[in-house]
PDB file of C-alpha atoms in Angstrom:
ATOM      1  CA  THR A  12      44.416  60.373 133.453  1.00 86.00           C
ATOM      2  CA  ALA A  13      47.708  62.135 133.997  1.00 86.00           C
ATOM      3  CA  ALA A  14      48.158  60.728 137.516  1.00 85.00           C
ATOM      4  CA  MET A  15      47.770  57.162 136.231  1.00 84.00           C
ATOM      5  CA  LYS A  16      50.284  57.830 133.486  1.00 84.00           C
ATOM      6  CA  VAL A  17      52.793  59.200 136.027  1.00 81.00           C
ATOM      7  CA  ASP A  18      52.244  56.158 138.254  1.00 81.00           C
ATOM      8  CA  GLY A  19      52.796  53.871 135.268  1.00 84.00           C
ATOM      9  CA  ILE A  20      56.018  55.631 134.313  1.00 78.00           C
ATOM     10  CA  ASP A  21      57.260  55.498 137.912  1.00 76.00           C
ATOM     11  CA  TYR A  22      56.462  51.793 138.062  1.00 77.00           C
ATOM     12  CA  LEU A  23      58.362  51.080 134.853  1.00 77.00           C
ATOM     13  CA  ARG A  24      61.326  53.188 136.003  1.00 73.00           C
ATOM     14  CA  GLU A  25      61.531  51.160 139.200  1.00 78.00           C
ATOM     15  CA  MET A  26      61.248  47.922 137.269  1.00 76.00           C
ATOM     16  CA  ILE A  27      64.329  48.688 135.165  1.00 72.00           C
ATOM     17  CA  ASN A  28      66.169  50.479 137.974  1.00 82.00           C
ATOM     18  CA  TYR A  29      66.237  53.681 135.927  1.00 86.00           C
ATOM     19  CA  GLY A  30      67.680  55.880 138.679  1.00 86.00           C
ATOM     20  CA  TYR A  31      70.626  53.540 139.209  1.00 86.00           C
ATOM     21  CA  TRP A  32      71.452  53.293 135.511  1.00 87.00           C
ATOM     22  CA  LEU A  33      71.125  57.049 135.010  1.00 88.00           C
ATOM     23  CA  LYS A  34      73.649  57.690 137.799  1.00 90.00           C
ATOM     24  CA  ARG A  35      75.869  54.848 136.594  1.00 89.00           C
ATOM     25  CA  CYS A  36      75.971  56.316 133.086  1.00 91.00           C
ATOM     26  CA  GLU A  37      76.830  59.752 134.481  1.00 91.00           C
ATOM     27  CA  MET A  38      79.583  58.254 136.604  1.00 92.00           C
ATOM     28  CA  GLU A  39      81.064  56.068 133.864  1.00 91.00           C
ATOM     29  CA  GLN A  40      81.354  59.025 131.478  1.00 91.00           C
ATOM     30  CA  MET A  41      83.503  61.048 133.856  1.00 94.00           C
ATOM     31  CA  THR A  42      87.071  61.531 132.666  1.00 96.00           C
ATOM     32  CA  LEU A  43      88.233  60.346 136.083  1.00 96.00           C
ATOM     33  CA  ALA A  44      86.247  57.094 135.740  1.00 95.00           C
ATOM     34  CA  ILE A  45      87.682  56.434 132.296  1.00 95.00           C
ATOM     35  CA  THR A  46      91.181  57.101 133.619  1.00 96.00           C
ATOM     36  CA  ALA A  47      90.572  54.892 136.666  1.00 97.00           C
ATOM     37  CA  ARG A  48      89.383  52.004 134.480  1.00 94.00           C
ATOM     38  CA  LYS A  49      92.393  52.341 132.176  1.00 96.00           C
ATOM     39  CA  THR A  50      94.758  52.493 135.148  1.00 97.00           C
ATOM     40  CA  VAL A  51      93.226  49.361 136.691  1.00 96.00           C
ATOM     41  CA  ARG A  52      93.507  47.585 133.336  1.00 96.00           C
ATOM     42  CA  GLN A  53      97.184  48.548 133.032  1.00 97.00           C
ATOM     43  CA  ALA A  54      97.813  47.387 136.606  1.00 96.00           C
ATOM     44  CA  ASP A  55      96.097  44.054 135.875  1.00 95.00           C
ATOM     45  CA  ASP A  56      98.265  43.600 132.778  1.00 94.00           C
ATOM     46  CA  LEU A  57     101.422  44.332 134.765  1.00 96.00           C
ATOM     47  CA  PHE A  58     100.288  41.984 137.536  1.00 94.00           C
ATOM     48  CA  VAL A  59      99.882  39.128 135.054  1.00 92.00           C
ATOM     49  CA  LYS A  60     103.389  39.853 133.750  1.00 92.00           C
ATOM     50  CA  ALA A  61     104.697  39.685 137.367  1.00 91.00           C
ATOM     51  CA  ARG A  62     105.826  43.310 137.253  1.00 93.00           C
ATOM     52  CA  LEU A  63     104.585  43.693 140.795  1.00 94.00           C
ATOM     53  CA  GLU A  64     106.166  46.999 141.838  1.00 96.00           C
ATOM     54  CA  GLU A  65     104.768  48.776 138.776  1.00 97.00           C
ATOM     55  CA  ALA A  66     101.388  47.082 139.148  1.00 96.00           C
ATOM     56  CA  ARG A  67     101.185  48.083 142.800  1.00 97.00           C
ATOM     57  CA  LYS A  68     101.820  51.748 141.990  1.00 98.00           C
ATOM     58  CA  LEU A  69      99.110  51.770 139.342  1.00 98.00           C
ATOM     59  CA  TYR A  70      96.593  49.921 141.519  1.00 98.00           C
ATOM     60  CA  GLU A  71      97.133  52.424 144.308  1.00 98.00           C
ATOM     61  CA  ILE A  72      96.665  55.356 141.925  1.00 98.00           C
ATOM     62  CA  ALA A  73      93.485  53.742 140.574  1.00 98.00           C
ATOM     63  CA  TRP A  74      92.055  53.065 144.040  1.00 98.00           C
ATOM     64  CA  VAL A  75      92.456  56.737 144.975  1.00 98.00           C
ATOM     65  CA  ASP A  76      90.695  57.705 141.734  1.00 98.00           C
ATOM     66  CA  TRP A  77      87.860  55.269 142.460  1.00 97.00           C
ATOM     67  CA  ARG A  78      87.560  56.698 145.975  1.00 97.00           C
ATOM     68  CA  LYS A  79      87.069  60.175 144.459  1.00 97.00           C
ATOM     69  CA  ILE A  80      84.456  58.776 142.086  1.00 96.00           C
ATOM     70  CA  PHE A  81      82.545  57.023 144.872  1.00 95.00           C
ATOM     71  CA  ASP A  82      82.744  60.133 147.038  1.00 96.00           C
ATOM     72  CA  LYS A  83      80.955  61.983 144.233  1.00 96.00           C
ATOM     73  CA  TYR A  84      78.542  59.086 143.560  1.00 94.00           C
ATOM     74  CA  PRO A  85      78.063  57.290 146.900  1.00 92.00           C
ATOM     75  CA  SER A  86      74.967  55.517 145.606  1.00 89.00           C
ATOM     76  CA  MET A  87      77.263  53.614 143.235  1.00 88.00           C
ATOM     77  CA  ILE A  88      78.956  51.755 146.080  1.00 89.00           C
ATOM     78  CA  THR A  89      76.974  48.639 145.290  1.00 85.00           C
ATOM     79  CA  ARG A  90      77.599  44.995 144.659  1.00 81.00           C
ATOM     80  CA  ASP A  91      76.920  45.545 140.935  1.00 80.00           C
ATOM     81  CA  THR A  92      79.579  48.212 140.604  1.00 81.00           C
ATOM     82  CA  GLY A  93      81.914  46.325 142.891  1.00 82.00           C
ATOM     83  CA  GLN A  94      81.727  43.148 140.847  1.00 84.00           C
ATOM     84  CA  ASN A  95      83.428  44.978 137.993  1.00 87.00           C
ATOM     85  CA  LEU A  96      86.373  45.791 140.248  1.00 92.00           C
ATOM     86  CA  GLU A  97      86.397  42.546 142.241  1.00 91.00           C
ATOM     87  CA  PRO A  98      88.887  40.652 140.013  1.00 92.00           C
ATOM     88  CA  SER A  99      91.300  43.590 140.153  1.00 94.00           C
ATOM     89  CA  ILE A 100      90.919  43.969 143.912  1.00 94.00           C
ATOM     90  CA  SER A 101      91.596  40.234 144.205  1.00 92.00           C
ATOM     91  CA  ASN A 102      94.724  40.671 142.089  1.00 94.00           C
ATOM     92  CA  TYR A 103      95.805  43.517 144.351  1.00 96.00           C
ATOM     93  CA  ILE A 104      95.283  41.375 147.453  1.00 94.00           C
ATOM     94  CA  GLU A 105      97.331  38.600 145.862  1.00 93.00           C
ATOM     95  CA  LEU A 106     100.005  41.147 144.936  1.00 94.00           C
ATOM     96  CA  LEU A 107     100.170  42.356 148.539  1.00 95.00           C
ATOM     97  CA  GLN A 108     100.580  38.756 149.666  1.00 92.00           C
ATOM     98  CA  GLN A 109     103.683  38.568 147.470  1.00 91.00           C
ATOM     99  CA  PHE A 110     105.123  41.320 149.679  1.00 91.00           C
ATOM    100  CA  ASP A 111     103.936  39.521 152.856  1.00 92.00           C
ATOM    101  CA  GLU A 112     101.297  42.203 153.362  1.00 93.00           C
ATOM    102  CA  GLU A 113      97.541  42.153 153.751  1.00 92.00           C
ATOM    103  CA  LEU A 114      94.857  44.502 152.557  1.00 92.00           C
ATOM    104  CA  PRO A 115      95.032  47.353 155.066  1.00 92.00           C
ATOM    105  CA  GLU A 116      92.026  47.946 157.293  1.00 90.00           C
ATOM    106  CA  ASP A 117      91.928  51.540 156.048  1.00 93.00           C
ATOM    107  CA  PHE A 118      91.944  50.494 152.372  1.00 95.00           C
ATOM    108  CA  VAL A 119      90.377  53.395 150.452  1.00 96.00           C
ATOM    109  CA  LEU A 120      87.734  51.125 148.914  1.00 94.00           C
ATOM    110  CA  GLN A 121      86.982  49.163 152.085  1.00 92.00           C
ATOM    111  CA  ASN A 122      83.290  50.077 151.967  1.00 89.00           C
ATOM    112  CA  LEU A 123      83.104  48.689 148.425  1.00 90.00           C
ATOM    113  CA  VAL A 124      84.975  45.529 149.441  1.00 89.00           C
ATOM    114  CA  ALA A 125      82.447  45.045 152.248  1.00 87.00           C
ATOM    115  CA  THR A 126      79.596  44.921 149.701  1.00 84.00           C
ATOM    116  CA  LEU A 127      81.275  42.181 147.694  1.00 80.00           C
ATOM    117  CA  GLU A 128      81.177  39.483 150.347  1.00 66.00           C
ATOM    118  CA  PHE A 129      84.188  37.790 148.835  1.00 57.00           C
ATOM    119  CA  ALA A 130      87.017  36.143 150.609  1.00 48.00           C
ATOM    120  CA  PRO A 131      90.385  37.470 149.540  1.00 48.00           C
ATOM    121  CA  LYS A 132      91.678  35.394 146.708  1.00 47.00           C
ATOM    122  CA  THR A 133      93.957  32.669 147.890  1.00 46.00           C
ATOM    123  CA  LEU A 134      96.117  30.587 145.662  1.00 44.00           C
ATOM    124  CA  PRO A 135      94.190  27.416 144.885  1.00 46.00           C
ATOM    125  CA  ALA A 136      95.719  24.002 145.210  1.00 46.00           C
ATOM    126  CA  PRO A 137      96.798  22.854 141.768  1.00 46.00           C
ATOM    127  CA  SER A 138      93.979  20.810 140.304  1.00 48.00           C
ATOM    128  CA  ILE A 139      94.008  21.415 136.572  1.00 49.00           C
ATOM    129  CA  GLN A 140      97.156  20.722 134.576  1.00 51.00           C
ATOM    130  CA  PHE A 141      98.201  22.105 131.223  1.00 54.00           C
ATOM    131  CA  PRO A 142     100.887  21.015 128.763  1.00 54.00           C
ATOM    132  CA  SER A 143     104.297  22.368 129.636  1.00 57.00           C
ATOM    133  CA  PRO A 144     107.749  22.227 128.035  1.00 59.00           C
ATOM    134  CA  SER A 145     108.722  19.405 130.397  1.00 59.00           C
ATOM    135  CA  GLN A 146     105.448  17.499 129.849  1.00 62.00           C
ATOM    136  CA  PRO A 147     104.143  18.422 126.377  1.00 64.00           C
ATOM    137  CA  ASN A 148     101.830  15.387 126.176  1.00 66.00           C
ATOM    138  CA  ARG A 149      99.849  16.337 129.263  1.00 59.00           C
ATOM    139  CA  ILE A 150      96.213  16.773 128.304  1.00 59.00           C
ATOM    140  CA  LYS A 151      94.914  20.287 128.772  1.00 55.00           C
ATOM    141  CA  GLY A 152      92.436  20.416 131.633  1.00 54.00           C
ATOM    142  CA  SER A 153      93.282  16.998 133.033  1.00 50.00           C
ATOM    143  CA  VAL A 154      93.319  16.483 136.764  1.00 51.00           C
ATOM    144  CA  PRO A 155      96.738  15.194 137.821  1.00 52.00           C
ATOM    145  CA  ASN A 156      97.264  11.947 139.666  1.00 54.00           C
ATOM    146  CA  THR A 157      98.698  12.376 143.114  1.00 53.00           C
ATOM    147  CA  ASP A 158     101.061   9.431 142.711  1.00 54.00           C
ATOM    148  CA  TYR A 159     103.636  11.734 141.146  1.00 48.00           C
ATOM    149  CA  LEU A 160     104.370  12.987 144.658  1.00 50.00           C
ATOM    150  CA  ASP A 161     105.750   9.570 145.612  1.00 52.00           C
ATOM    151  CA  LYS A 162     108.243   9.419 142.747  1.00 50.00           C
TER     152      LYS A 162
END
């Protein structure tokens, strides 16, 4: 019957999270979303190159754009969506630390950050070494001995 068919379709839609993906596709196709992604990417590239002032400006432009996007699509403030931005938000937090600042409490994406359940990225203790000009024979990925501290 028609009612059984509708129930079956509803069941399958729920199984694949159809409503979420429909909204996500709508959101991702927005010009603003494309611009925001490109801006975040440019900021990440500048961050890696240690061009911190420029990176900061672009991150802050991108965060405002993402805020506008999430205001239009509040159902997209999820862990899934946030995981795409998490590395960039971590970079931004690390960038702020370079200026002796912390992520402000009124950060425009604070509600997204809250869904991520991640601790702000801290600089890890050096554990993996790579060849360098001063030590070209160092094996990539080797864990250093701590006895070098005594020398």
